[in-house]
């Protein structure tokens, strides 16, 4: 993988033709993404959205034994950074760059922060996360990292996020995995092959259900999910194959393991719903276990789930799904298993890796696809025009759906994966439909957007870039 020699990996836009602004049907989006260079869209108005720095923080916060030094200024953004790192659990520092530092450099502050991090926590590894100010003033992070690595005899790893190179937050995951591959994860000629499959998940991935399924199906696996460890990441180089819980988040690592170390990536969709979990477990078992044992386990779980699902059908309900791509496609398939109709998929981004799924959905209900990271005004507009019977998404955005008078199910606190996920998701959807009181209470006159604004087309502010 030649990118490892570079300071930075290419953005998702360059590597995969990622789009972060679009409104149309599934077939049209698939056509667009199949072009050699999809035409990028820009917004003439934008409310908010996570950037690559936030994406990097989400992943760094999940690496056990680490400390993250955020090399940047203080300010209101620090509240968001604190939320993300507390969610992950690893400690962090910020160098608090001030005006003079942004002009003259803040190398000394950075070295002091590394010293403090080492004295306070004695970590296994220290990450230095650059931010937009550092990307502009060009502080020599690499020299400081090399100096402190020699001093403390632990890896001190620069992660060169800027916040403006890519419009996709998942590029922050690419930056972290690139730094790990470049500086930390090295081939050991004496290491023995690992007779197991890498199970790879990233920031915020709940894994209790799928781990239980892996154990029940008798699959040998290297656990690279949820809270990551450097040891598990190092072992991943010698595994039989890799399978992802969410391919979008971990795509850079999956590609690098396959291209640089011959660890085959099992191209299976997320283990969500009955059929999705079955396919995923059988793919993993084919590389790291017994397909016969896995099949017996699957049949037992499917039979048990079928009894409860009879009472939690979505027959005829029109559903609007608002999640990152892999989760959205997986939950959409489960909605159809329950008899629901997928009216729209609202995604954070889409790229060439999603073409096959979009083609699949084009042949089903050909739902509308709205790509709108952090743009609630576009989402509210689409909800008003499509008028679905059920909204499925994350808590913060589900409030908008409830205010629009739509039954809303938030999946933030749900482990959506595996057969356990089936047992959690179906009752959640059914409960939202049975109890519309909150939506009825919030909806009358509660929208903060004017009627004139909402009367425009959903993609009114989305324009194609002019080259």
Short mmCIF file of C-alpha atoms in Angstrom, two decimals:
data_model
loop_
_atom_site.label_atom_id
_atom_site.label_comp_id
_atom_site.label_asym_id
_atom_site.label_seq_id
_atom_site.Cartn_x
_atom_site.Cartn_y
_atom_site.Cartn_z
CA UNK A 1 0.00 0.00 0.00
CA UNK A 2 1.99 2.96 -1.31
CA UNK A 3 0.00 5.46 0.74
CA UNK A 4 1.83 4.33 3.87
CA UNK A 5 4.94 6.10 2.58
CA UNK A 6 3.00 9.35 2.38
CA UNK A 7 2.46 11.81 5.20
CA UNK A 8 -1.31 11.55 4.77
CA UNK A 9 -3.73 9.09 3.19
CA UNK A 10 -5.86 10.34 0.33
CA UNK A 11 -9.27 11.64 1.32
CA UNK A 12 -12.41 9.56 0.88
CA UNK A 13 -13.34 11.92 -1.95
CA UNK A 14 -10.13 11.03 -3.82
CA UNK A 15 -10.03 7.33 -2.98
CA UNK A 16 -13.71 6.41 -3.21
CA UNK A 17 -15.47 9.37 -4.82
CA UNK A 18 -17.31 10.10 -1.56
CA UNK A 19 -20.28 12.48 -1.73
CA UNK A 20 -21.60 14.41 1.27
CA UNK A 21 -24.42 16.25 -0.50
CA UNK A 22 -27.10 14.59 -2.64
CA UNK A 23 -30.84 14.14 -3.00
CA UNK A 24 -32.39 11.68 -5.44
CA UNK A 25 -33.33 8.04 -5.74
CA UNK A 26 -31.06 5.04 -5.15
CA UNK A 27 -30.63 4.26 -8.84
CA UNK A 28 -29.54 7.83 -9.67
CA UNK A 29 -26.99 7.85 -6.86
CA UNK A 30 -25.57 4.50 -7.98
CA UNK A 31 -25.22 5.88 -11.52
CA UNK A 32 -23.39 8.92 -10.19
CA UNK A 33 -20.98 6.94 -8.00
CA UNK A 34 -20.07 4.60 -10.86
CA UNK A 35 -18.56 7.50 -12.79
CA UNK A 36 -14.78 7.68 -12.81
CA UNK A 37 -14.93 11.04 -11.01
CA UNK A 38 -18.32 11.74 -9.43
CA UNK A 39 -19.21 15.41 -9.61
CA UNK A 40 -18.88 16.84 -6.11
CA UNK A 41 -21.72 18.91 -4.68
CA UNK A 42 -21.39 21.93 -2.46
CA UNK A 43 -23.91 23.64 -0.19
CA UNK A 44 -24.61 27.32 -0.58
CA UNK A 45 -25.83 27.14 3.01
CA UNK A 46 -24.69 24.71 5.69
CA UNK A 47 -25.64 24.46 9.36
CA UNK A 48 -23.07 22.18 10.96
CA UNK A 49 -21.35 18.81 10.67
CA UNK A 50 -18.60 16.68 12.16
CA UNK A 51 -15.17 16.94 10.55
CA UNK A 52 -12.11 14.72 10.34
CA UNK A 53 -10.77 16.02 13.68
CA UNK A 54 -13.89 14.80 15.50
CA UNK A 55 -13.67 11.49 13.63
CA UNK A 56 -10.06 11.04 14.71
CA UNK A 57 -10.94 11.87 18.32
CA UNK A 58 -13.73 9.28 18.35
CA UNK A 59 -11.29 6.56 17.38
CA UNK A 60 -8.33 7.72 19.48
CA UNK A 61 -10.54 7.79 22.54
CA UNK A 62 -11.20 4.04 22.10
CA UNK A 63 -7.55 2.94 22.11
CA UNK A 64 -6.66 1.46 25.49
CA UNK A 65 -3.41 2.46 27.13
CA UNK A 66 -3.19 5.69 25.13
CA UNK A 67 -3.15 9.41 25.84
CA UNK A 68 -4.19 11.90 23.17
CA UNK A 69 -2.65 15.37 23.03
CA UNK A 70 -4.83 17.73 21.02
CA UNK A 71 -2.42 20.29 19.60
CA UNK A 72 -4.67 23.29 19.11
CA UNK A 73 -6.27 26.34 20.71
CA UNK A 74 -8.83 26.43 23.53
CA UNK A 75 -12.36 27.55 22.84
CA UNK A 76 -15.93 26.42 22.53
CA UNK A 77 -14.91 23.39 20.47
CA UNK A 78 -13.16 21.97 23.53
CA UNK A 79 -16.56 21.06 24.99
CA UNK A 80 -17.24 18.79 22.04
CA UNK A 81 -13.76 17.31 22.27
CA UNK A 82 -14.28 16.57 25.94
CA UNK A 83 -17.56 14.79 25.21
CA UNK A 84 -15.97 12.60 22.57
CA UNK A 85 -12.93 11.63 24.60
CA UNK A 86 -14.92 10.95 27.74
CA UNK A 87 -17.14 8.63 25.74
CA UNK A 88 -14.09 6.71 24.62
CA UNK A 89 -12.45 6.63 28.01
CA UNK A 90 -8.83 7.46 27.26
CA UNK A 91 -7.25 10.54 28.90
CA UNK A 92 -6.38 13.63 26.88
CA UNK A 93 -4.69 17.00 27.04
CA UNK A 94 -4.95 20.15 24.92
CA UNK A 95 -1.95 22.41 24.33
CA UNK A 96 -4.03 25.63 24.37
CA UNK A 97 -2.36 27.42 21.47
CA UNK A 98 -2.80 31.20 21.74
CA UNK A 99 -2.46 34.01 19.18
CA UNK A 100 1.31 34.37 19.49
CA UNK A 101 1.74 30.61 19.29
CA UNK A 102 -0.20 30.47 16.03
CA UNK A 103 2.35 32.87 14.52
CA UNK A 104 5.62 31.95 16.23
CA UNK A 105 4.94 28.24 16.76
CA UNK A 106 4.04 26.18 19.82
CA UNK A 107 6.67 23.42 19.77
CA UNK A 108 7.63 24.08 23.39
CA UNK A 109 4.03 23.76 24.57
CA UNK A 110 3.74 20.49 22.70
CA UNK A 111 6.88 19.05 24.32
CA UNK A 112 5.63 20.12 27.75
CA UNK A 113 2.31 18.41 27.10
CA UNK A 114 4.01 15.15 26.12
CA UNK A 115 6.12 15.30 29.30
CA UNK A 116 3.04 15.86 31.42
CA UNK A 117 1.10 13.07 29.70
CA UNK A 118 3.90 10.59 30.33
CA UNK A 119 4.45 11.61 33.97
CA UNK A 120 0.73 11.53 34.80
CA UNK A 121 -0.44 8.34 33.08
CA UNK A 122 2.62 6.30 32.01
CA UNK A 123 0.76 5.34 28.81
CA UNK A 124 1.60 2.59 26.36
CA UNK A 125 1.36 5.05 23.48
CA UNK A 126 0.89 8.82 23.04
CA UNK A 127 -0.92 10.36 20.08
CA UNK A 128 -0.40 13.96 19.00
CA UNK A 129 -3.47 15.14 17.10
CA UNK A 130 -2.89 18.16 14.89
CA UNK A 131 -5.78 20.57 14.31
CA UNK A 132 -6.60 23.29 11.77
CA UNK A 133 -4.39 25.97 13.33
CA UNK A 134 -1.41 23.63 13.35
CA UNK A 135 -2.06 22.64 9.76
CA UNK A 136 -1.82 26.32 8.84
CA UNK A 137 1.17 27.41 10.95
CA UNK A 138 3.05 24.17 10.16
CA UNK A 139 4.41 23.33 13.63
CA UNK A 140 7.08 20.62 13.44
CA UNK A 141 5.10 17.92 15.22
CA UNK A 142 7.17 15.11 13.75
CA UNK A 143 10.44 16.30 15.31
CA UNK A 144 8.81 16.71 18.72
CA UNK A 145 7.28 13.24 18.47
CA UNK A 146 10.59 11.61 17.49
CA UNK A 147 12.45 13.39 20.28
CA UNK A 148 9.96 12.34 22.98
CA UNK A 149 9.73 8.79 21.63
CA UNK A 150 13.48 8.41 22.11
CA UNK A 151 13.26 9.98 25.58
CA UNK A 152 10.42 7.84 26.95
CA UNK A 153 10.89 4.69 24.85
CA UNK A 154 7.22 4.47 23.88
CA UNK A 155 5.57 5.31 20.55
CA UNK A 156 4.69 9.00 20.22
CA UNK A 157 2.61 9.17 17.08
CA UNK A 158 1.55 12.25 15.08
CA UNK A 159 -1.93 12.23 13.54
CA UNK A 160 -2.18 15.00 10.97
CA UNK A 161 -5.84 16.01 11.03
CA UNK A 162 -6.76 19.46 9.81
CA UNK A 163 -10.54 19.62 9.72
CA UNK A 164 -10.81 20.90 6.16
CA UNK A 165 -9.20 18.32 3.87
CA UNK A 166 -12.26 16.09 3.66
CA UNK A 167 -15.98 16.67 4.20
CA UNK A 168 -16.37 13.17 5.66
CA UNK A 169 -15.79 12.62 9.38
CA UNK A 170 -14.74 9.00 8.67
CA UNK A 171 -11.58 10.37 7.05
CA UNK A 172 -10.46 10.99 10.64
CA UNK A 173 -10.53 7.20 11.15
CA UNK A 174 -8.35 6.82 8.04
CA UNK A 175 -5.84 9.27 9.50
CA UNK A 176 -5.57 7.31 12.75
CA UNK A 177 -5.24 3.92 11.04
CA UNK A 178 -2.70 5.41 8.63
CA UNK A 179 -0.60 6.65 11.56
CA UNK A 180 -0.81 3.26 13.30
CA UNK A 181 0.15 1.41 10.12
CA UNK A 182 3.00 3.81 9.34
CA UNK A 183 4.58 4.07 12.79
CA UNK A 184 3.37 1.26 15.06
CA UNK A 185 2.14 -1.95 13.38
CA UNK A 186 5.19 -3.71 11.96
CA UNK A 187 5.65 -7.17 10.49
CA UNK A 188 7.29 -9.60 12.92
CA UNK A 189 9.11 -12.36 11.02
CA UNK A 190 9.04 -14.60 14.10
CA UNK A 191 5.29 -14.23 14.72
CA UNK A 192 3.22 -17.37 14.21
CA UNK A 193 0.10 -17.32 12.02
CA UNK A 194 -3.02 -16.55 14.04
CA UNK A 195 -5.70 -19.20 13.36
CA UNK A 196 -8.53 -16.70 13.76
CA UNK A 197 -10.54 -14.06 11.94
CA UNK A 198 -10.07 -10.38 12.74
CA UNK A 199 -13.42 -8.97 13.85
CA UNK A 200 -13.01 -5.24 13.32
CA UNK A 201 -15.14 -2.44 14.71
CA UNK A 202 -14.27 1.13 15.60
CA UNK A 203 -15.50 4.07 17.64
CA UNK A 204 -18.67 3.47 19.58
CA UNK A 205 -19.37 0.02 18.17
CA UNK A 206 -21.39 -2.00 20.68
CA UNK A 207 -20.30 -5.62 20.48
CA UNK A 208 -21.91 -7.63 23.28
CA UNK A 209 -24.48 -9.32 21.04
CA UNK A 210 -22.19 -10.14 18.13
CA UNK A 211 -19.45 -11.43 20.42
CA UNK A 212 -22.02 -13.76 22.00
CA UNK A 213 -22.99 -14.93 18.51
CA UNK A 214 -19.35 -15.52 17.54
CA UNK A 215 -18.83 -17.64 20.63
CA UNK A 216 -22.08 -19.54 20.12
CA UNK A 217 -21.19 -20.24 16.48
CA UNK A 218 -17.76 -21.56 17.49
CA UNK A 219 -15.78 -18.97 15.50
CA UNK A 220 -12.17 -18.20 16.45
CA UNK A 221 -11.65 -14.45 16.32
CA UNK A 222 -9.18 -11.69 17.14
CA UNK A 223 -11.18 -9.01 18.92
CA UNK A 224 -10.44 -5.64 17.26
CA UNK A 225 -13.72 -4.02 18.25
CA UNK A 226 -15.06 -1.46 20.69
CA UNK A 227 -12.09 -0.64 22.91
CA UNK A 228 -9.02 -1.30 20.75
CA UNK A 229 -5.69 -2.55 22.07
CA UNK A 230 -2.33 -2.21 20.36
CA UNK A 231 -1.72 -5.93 20.97
CA UNK A 232 -4.90 -6.95 19.09
CA UNK A 233 -4.08 -4.57 16.26
CA UNK A 234 -0.59 -6.05 16.03
CA UNK A 235 -2.00 -9.59 15.99
CA UNK A 236 -4.32 -8.62 13.15
CA UNK A 237 -1.36 -8.73 10.74
CA UNK A 238 -1.15 -12.52 11.10
CA UNK A 239 -4.83 -13.52 11.09
CA UNK A 240 -6.53 -15.74 8.52
CA UNK A 241 -8.91 -13.03 7.33
CA UNK A 242 -10.76 -9.90 8.46
CA UNK A 243 -14.47 -9.18 8.71
CA UNK A 244 -15.89 -5.82 9.73
CA UNK A 245 -18.88 -4.96 11.85
CA UNK A 246 -18.95 -1.60 10.04
CA UNK A 247 -16.89 -1.48 6.84
CA UNK A 248 -17.21 2.30 6.47
CA UNK A 249 -15.42 3.10 9.71
CA UNK A 250 -12.65 0.52 9.33
CA UNK A 251 -12.16 0.52 5.54
CA UNK A 252 -8.61 1.92 5.62
CA UNK A 253 -7.43 -0.75 8.06
CA UNK A 254 -9.18 -3.52 6.11
CA UNK A 255 -7.61 -2.41 2.82
CA UNK A 256 -4.15 -2.08 4.36
CA UNK A 257 -4.26 -5.50 6.01
CA UNK A 258 -5.25 -7.09 2.71
CA UNK A 259 -2.87 -5.20 0.42
CA UNK A 260 0.19 -5.04 2.68
CA UNK A 261 -0.15 -8.28 4.66
CA UNK A 262 -2.36 -10.59 2.62
CA UNK A 263 -5.12 -10.73 5.27
CA UNK A 264 -8.21 -11.21 3.11
CA UNK A 265 -11.13 -8.87 3.73
CA UNK A 266 -14.40 -10.83 3.81
CA UNK A 267 -16.73 -8.47 1.97
CA UNK A 268 -19.89 -9.01 3.99
CA UNK A 269 -22.51 -6.51 5.05
CA UNK A 270 -23.09 -5.53 8.67
CA UNK A 271 -24.58 -8.24 10.94
CA UNK A 272 -27.97 -6.55 11.38
CA UNK A 273 -31.30 -8.37 11.19
CA UNK A 274 -31.91 -12.07 10.68
CA UNK A 275 -30.56 -12.46 7.14
CA UNK A 276 -27.70 -10.01 7.65
CA UNK A 277 -26.48 -11.74 10.80
CA UNK A 278 -26.73 -15.15 9.14
CA UNK A 279 -24.63 -14.09 6.14
CA UNK A 280 -22.05 -12.41 8.34
CA UNK A 281 -21.61 -15.35 10.73
CA UNK A 282 -21.38 -17.86 7.89
CA UNK A 283 -18.71 -15.75 6.18
CA UNK A 284 -16.70 -15.58 9.41
CA UNK A 285 -17.17 -19.30 10.08
CA UNK A 286 -15.94 -20.16 6.59
CA UNK A 287 -12.58 -18.60 7.43
CA UNK A 288 -12.23 -19.22 11.17
CA UNK A 289 -14.53 -21.99 12.32
CA UNK A 290 -17.01 -24.66 11.34
CA UNK A 291 -19.76 -23.67 8.90
CA UNK A 292 -21.82 -26.64 10.10
CA UNK A 293 -21.65 -25.54 13.74
CA UNK A 294 -22.42 -21.95 12.80
CA UNK A 295 -25.42 -23.01 10.74
CA UNK A 296 -26.86 -25.03 13.62
CA UNK A 297 -26.47 -22.05 15.95
CA UNK A 298 -28.07 -19.71 13.40
CA UNK A 299 -31.10 -21.94 12.91
CA UNK A 300 -31.65 -22.15 16.65
CA UNK A 301 -31.51 -18.36 17.07
CA UNK A 302 -33.69 -17.64 14.07
CA UNK A 303 -36.36 -20.03 15.29
CA UNK A 304 -36.38 -18.39 18.72
CA UNK A 305 -36.56 -14.88 17.21
CA UNK A 306 -39.39 -15.72 14.83
CA UNK A 307 -41.83 -16.26 17.68
CA UNK A 308 -41.39 -12.76 19.11
CA UNK A 309 -41.25 -10.99 15.75
CA UNK A 310 -44.79 -12.13 14.86
CA UNK A 311 -46.08 -9.58 17.37
CA UNK A 312 -43.78 -6.76 16.20
CA UNK A 313 -44.49 -6.44 12.50
CA UNK A 314 -44.23 -3.21 10.50
CA UNK A 315 -46.62 -4.32 7.76
CA UNK A 316 -47.30 -1.44 5.39
CA UNK A 317 -45.43 1.18 7.47
CA UNK A 318 -43.39 3.68 5.46
CA UNK A 319 -39.97 4.13 7.12
CA UNK A 320 -37.35 6.91 6.94
CA UNK A 321 -33.90 5.63 8.04
CA UNK A 322 -31.31 8.20 9.08
CA UNK A 323 -27.97 6.56 9.95
CA UNK A 324 -24.41 6.07 8.66
CA UNK A 325 -24.41 3.92 5.49
CA UNK A 326 -23.63 0.43 6.79
CA UNK A 327 -26.11 0.70 9.66
CA UNK A 328 -28.71 2.28 7.38
CA UNK A 329 -28.52 -0.50 4.80
CA UNK A 330 -28.59 -3.19 7.49
CA UNK A 331 -31.57 -1.75 9.35
CA UNK A 332 -33.36 -1.13 6.06
CA UNK A 333 -33.12 -4.84 5.27
CA UNK A 334 -34.46 -5.68 8.72
CA UNK A 335 -37.35 -3.25 8.24
CA UNK A 336 -38.32 -5.19 5.12
CA UNK A 337 -38.03 -8.46 7.06
CA UNK A 338 -40.62 -6.98 9.43
CA UNK A 339 -42.90 -6.06 6.53
CA UNK A 340 -42.11 -2.33 6.46
CA UNK A 341 -41.49 -0.22 3.36
CA UNK A 342 -38.25 1.78 3.12
CA UNK A 343 -39.18 5.24 1.82
CA UNK A 344 -35.84 7.00 2.29
CA UNK A 345 -32.26 6.51 3.42
CA UNK A 346 -30.63 9.56 4.98
CA UNK A 347 -26.85 9.00 5.06
CA UNK A 348 -23.74 10.77 6.30
CA UNK A 349 -21.95 10.03 3.01
CA UNK A 350 -21.92 7.59 0.12
CA UNK A 351 -19.08 6.39 -2.09
CA UNK A 352 -18.19 3.79 -4.72
CA UNK A 353 -18.16 0.99 -2.13
CA UNK A 354 -21.92 1.47 -1.69
CA UNK A 355 -22.90 1.07 -5.34
CA UNK A 356 -23.89 -2.60 -5.05
CA UNK A 357 -26.18 -1.90 -2.07
CA UNK A 358 -27.74 1.08 -3.84
CA UNK A 359 -28.35 -1.06 -6.93
CA UNK A 360 -29.95 -3.69 -4.72
CA UNK A 361 -32.31 -1.11 -3.23
CA UNK A 362 -33.02 0.39 -6.63
CA UNK A 363 -34.44 -3.02 -7.55
CA UNK A 364 -36.58 -3.10 -4.42
CA UNK A 365 -38.41 0.10 -3.46
CA UNK A 366 -35.84 2.50 -5.02
CA UNK A 367 -36.00 4.75 -1.93
CA UNK A 368 -34.99 8.37 -1.95
CA UNK A 369 -31.45 9.00 -0.67
CA UNK A 370 -30.59 12.16 1.21
CA UNK A 371 -26.93 12.73 2.07
CA UNK A 372 -26.90 15.45 4.70
CA UNK A 373 -24.32 15.20 7.50
CA UNK A 374 -25.32 17.76 10.10
CA UNK A 375 -28.08 19.47 8.06
CA UNK A 376 -31.36 19.15 10.01
CA UNK A 377 -33.11 21.73 7.81
CA UNK A 378 -32.73 19.40 4.81
CA UNK A 379 -33.91 16.46 6.87
CA UNK A 380 -36.99 18.29 8.16
CA UNK A 381 -37.83 19.34 4.61
CA UNK A 382 -37.56 15.74 3.33
CA UNK A 383 -39.63 14.39 6.23
CA UNK A 384 -42.37 16.91 5.49
CA UNK A 385 -42.53 15.93 1.86
CA UNK A 386 -42.23 12.14 2.28
CA UNK A 387 -44.44 11.91 5.42
CA UNK A 388 -43.18 8.50 6.63
CA UNK A 389 -44.97 6.54 9.33
CA UNK A 390 -41.77 5.83 11.26
CA UNK A 391 -38.38 7.51 11.61
CA UNK A 392 -35.32 5.48 12.69
CA UNK A 393 -32.13 7.32 13.60
CA UNK A 394 -30.07 8.75 16.44
CA UNK A 395 -31.48 10.57 19.43
CA UNK A 396 -30.51 14.13 18.60
CA UNK A 397 -32.00 13.91 15.11
CA UNK A 398 -35.01 11.84 16.25
CA UNK A 399 -36.20 14.93 18.12
CA UNK A 400 -36.62 16.70 14.78
CA UNK A 401 -38.74 13.85 13.46
CA UNK A 402 -40.90 13.87 16.60
CA UNK A 403 -41.40 17.63 16.23
CA UNK A 404 -42.58 16.96 12.69
CA UNK A 405 -45.28 14.68 14.12
CA UNK A 406 -43.61 11.41 13.07
CA UNK A 407 -43.20 8.39 15.34
CA UNK A 408 -39.46 8.21 16.05
CA UNK A 409 -37.18 5.40 17.25
CA UNK A 410 -33.68 6.36 18.42
CA UNK A 411 -31.10 3.56 18.29
CA UNK A 412 -28.25 5.30 20.17
CA UNK A 413 -28.52 3.11 23.25
CA UNK A 414 -29.24 -0.11 21.35
CA UNK A 415 -26.70 -2.76 20.41
CA UNK A 416 -28.06 -3.22 16.89
CA UNK A 417 -25.83 -6.12 15.84
CA UNK A 418 -26.42 -9.86 15.86
CA UNK A 419 -29.42 -11.84 16.99
CA UNK A 420 -29.52 -9.88 20.24
CA UNK A 421 -29.87 -6.73 18.14
CA UNK A 422 -32.94 -8.24 16.47
CA UNK A 423 -34.50 -8.72 19.92
CA UNK A 424 -33.83 -5.07 20.82
CA UNK A 425 -34.67 -3.33 17.56
CA UNK A 426 -38.07 -4.90 16.79
CA UNK A 427 -39.68 -3.94 20.14
CA UNK A 428 -38.17 -0.44 19.85
CA UNK A 429 -39.83 0.12 16.47
CA UNK A 430 -43.13 -1.36 17.62
CA UNK A 431 -43.15 0.78 20.77
CA UNK A 432 -42.54 3.96 18.78
CA UNK A 433 -45.57 3.20 16.61
CA UNK A 434 -47.79 2.26 19.57
CA UNK A 435 -46.94 5.40 21.54
CA UNK A 436 -47.15 8.49 19.29
CA UNK A 437 -48.01 10.79 22.20
CA UNK A 438 -44.67 12.59 22.24
CA UNK A 439 -44.85 13.35 18.52
CA UNK A 440 -48.40 14.64 18.84
CA UNK A 441 -47.39 16.84 21.78
CA UNK A 442 -44.32 18.31 20.07
CA UNK A 443 -45.61 18.76 16.55
CA UNK A 444 -48.15 21.64 16.66
CA UNK A 445 -46.27 24.79 15.64
CA UNK A 446 -42.99 23.52 17.02
CA UNK A 447 -40.70 23.67 13.96
CA UNK A 448 -38.08 26.43 14.03
CA UNK A 449 -37.99 26.66 10.22
CA UNK A 450 -40.29 29.01 8.31
CA UNK A 451 -42.86 27.73 5.85
CA UNK A 452 -41.17 29.54 2.97
CA UNK A 453 -37.91 27.76 3.68
CA UNK A 454 -39.57 24.36 3.90
CA UNK A 455 -41.54 24.94 0.71
CA UNK A 456 -38.32 24.81 -1.32
CA UNK A 457 -37.02 21.56 -2.76
CA UNK A 458 -34.95 19.41 -0.42
CA UNK A 459 -31.81 19.97 -2.47
CA UNK A 460 -32.36 23.72 -3.02
CA UNK A 461 -28.97 24.55 -1.42
CA UNK A 462 -27.06 21.70 -3.09
CA UNK A 463 -25.17 22.73 -6.22
CA UNK A 464 -22.67 20.89 -8.37
CA UNK A 465 -19.09 22.10 -8.19
CA UNK A 466 -17.96 24.02 -11.25
CA UNK A 467 -14.57 22.87 -12.48
#
